[in-house]
Tab-separated table of C-alpha atoms in Angstrom:
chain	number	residue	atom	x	y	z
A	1	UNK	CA	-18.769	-3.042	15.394
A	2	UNK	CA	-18.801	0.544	14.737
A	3	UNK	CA	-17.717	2.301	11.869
A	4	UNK	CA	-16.444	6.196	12.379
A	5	UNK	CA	-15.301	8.542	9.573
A	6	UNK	CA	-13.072	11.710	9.291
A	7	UNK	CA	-11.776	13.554	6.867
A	8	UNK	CA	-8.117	14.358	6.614
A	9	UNK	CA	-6.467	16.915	4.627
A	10	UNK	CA	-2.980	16.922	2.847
A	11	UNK	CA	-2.706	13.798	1.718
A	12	UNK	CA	-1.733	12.989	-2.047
A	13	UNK	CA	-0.767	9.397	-2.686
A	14	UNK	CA	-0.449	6.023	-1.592
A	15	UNK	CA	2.760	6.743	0.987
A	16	UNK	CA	0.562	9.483	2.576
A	17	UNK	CA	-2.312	6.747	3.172
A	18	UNK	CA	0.076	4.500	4.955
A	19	UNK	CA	1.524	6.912	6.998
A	20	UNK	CA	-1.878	8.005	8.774
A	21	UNK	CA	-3.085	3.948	8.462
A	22	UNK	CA	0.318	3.018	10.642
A	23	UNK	CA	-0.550	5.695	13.346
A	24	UNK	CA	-3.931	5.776	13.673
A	25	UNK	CA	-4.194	1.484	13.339
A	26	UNK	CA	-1.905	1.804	17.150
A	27	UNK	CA	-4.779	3.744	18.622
A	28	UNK	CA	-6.156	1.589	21.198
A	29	UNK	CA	-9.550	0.142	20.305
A	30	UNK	CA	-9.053	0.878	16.462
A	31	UNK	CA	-9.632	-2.935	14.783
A	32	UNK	CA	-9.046	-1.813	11.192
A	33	UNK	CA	-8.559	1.109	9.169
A	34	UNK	CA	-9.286	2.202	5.660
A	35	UNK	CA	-7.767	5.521	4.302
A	36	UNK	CA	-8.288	7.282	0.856
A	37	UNK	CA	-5.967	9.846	-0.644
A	38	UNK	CA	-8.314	10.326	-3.148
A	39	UNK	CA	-10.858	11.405	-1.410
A	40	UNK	CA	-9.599	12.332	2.254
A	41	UNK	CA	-11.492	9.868	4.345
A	42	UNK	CA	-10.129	7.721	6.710
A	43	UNK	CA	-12.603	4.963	8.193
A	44	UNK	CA	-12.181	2.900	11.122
A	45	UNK	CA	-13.729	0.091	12.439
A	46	UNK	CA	-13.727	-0.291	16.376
A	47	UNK	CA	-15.335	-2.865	19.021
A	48	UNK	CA	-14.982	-1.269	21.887
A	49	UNK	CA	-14.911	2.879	20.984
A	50	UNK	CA	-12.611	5.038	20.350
A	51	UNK	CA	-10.901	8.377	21.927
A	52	UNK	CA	-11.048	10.810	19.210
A	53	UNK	CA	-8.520	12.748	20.381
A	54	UNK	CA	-5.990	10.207	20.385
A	55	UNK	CA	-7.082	9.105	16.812
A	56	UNK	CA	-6.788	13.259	15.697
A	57	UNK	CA	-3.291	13.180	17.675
A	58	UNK	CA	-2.381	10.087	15.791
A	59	UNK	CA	-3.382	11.701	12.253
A	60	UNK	CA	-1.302	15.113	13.216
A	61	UNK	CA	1.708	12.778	13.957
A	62	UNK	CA	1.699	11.305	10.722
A	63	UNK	CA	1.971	14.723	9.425
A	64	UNK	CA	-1.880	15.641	8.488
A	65	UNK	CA	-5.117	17.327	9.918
A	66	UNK	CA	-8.246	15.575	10.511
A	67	UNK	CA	-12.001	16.242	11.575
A	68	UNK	CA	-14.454	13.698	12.856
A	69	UNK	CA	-17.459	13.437	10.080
């Protein structure tokens, strides 16, 4: 299992974590996800790897911005 970070931008409370945990948990290869409002990070936890860009593309649909750590 690896564990891969980013930090994402714009969010403020708990709704804004669930938003970008719903998106980003239907990237394929993504087995869990973690995501902070308090301190912008988002971790997930993968078997298999993961495409970043479809896990930034999943974080811009939910209506933030996010860079790989």
């Amino acid at each position: 299992m690896e564990t891969i970070d980013y930090q994402v931008t714009g969010m403020t409370c708990e709704h804004c974590e669930r938003a970008v945990s719903t998106e980003v948990g239907q990237v394929t290869g993504v087995d869990s996800v973690k995501v902070s409002a308090s301190d912008g990070i988002l971790h997930i936890t993968t078997g298999t790897g993961v495409d970043d860009a479809a896990v930034l593309a999943a974080v811009d649909e939910a209506g933030y911005a996010a860079v790989r750590k």
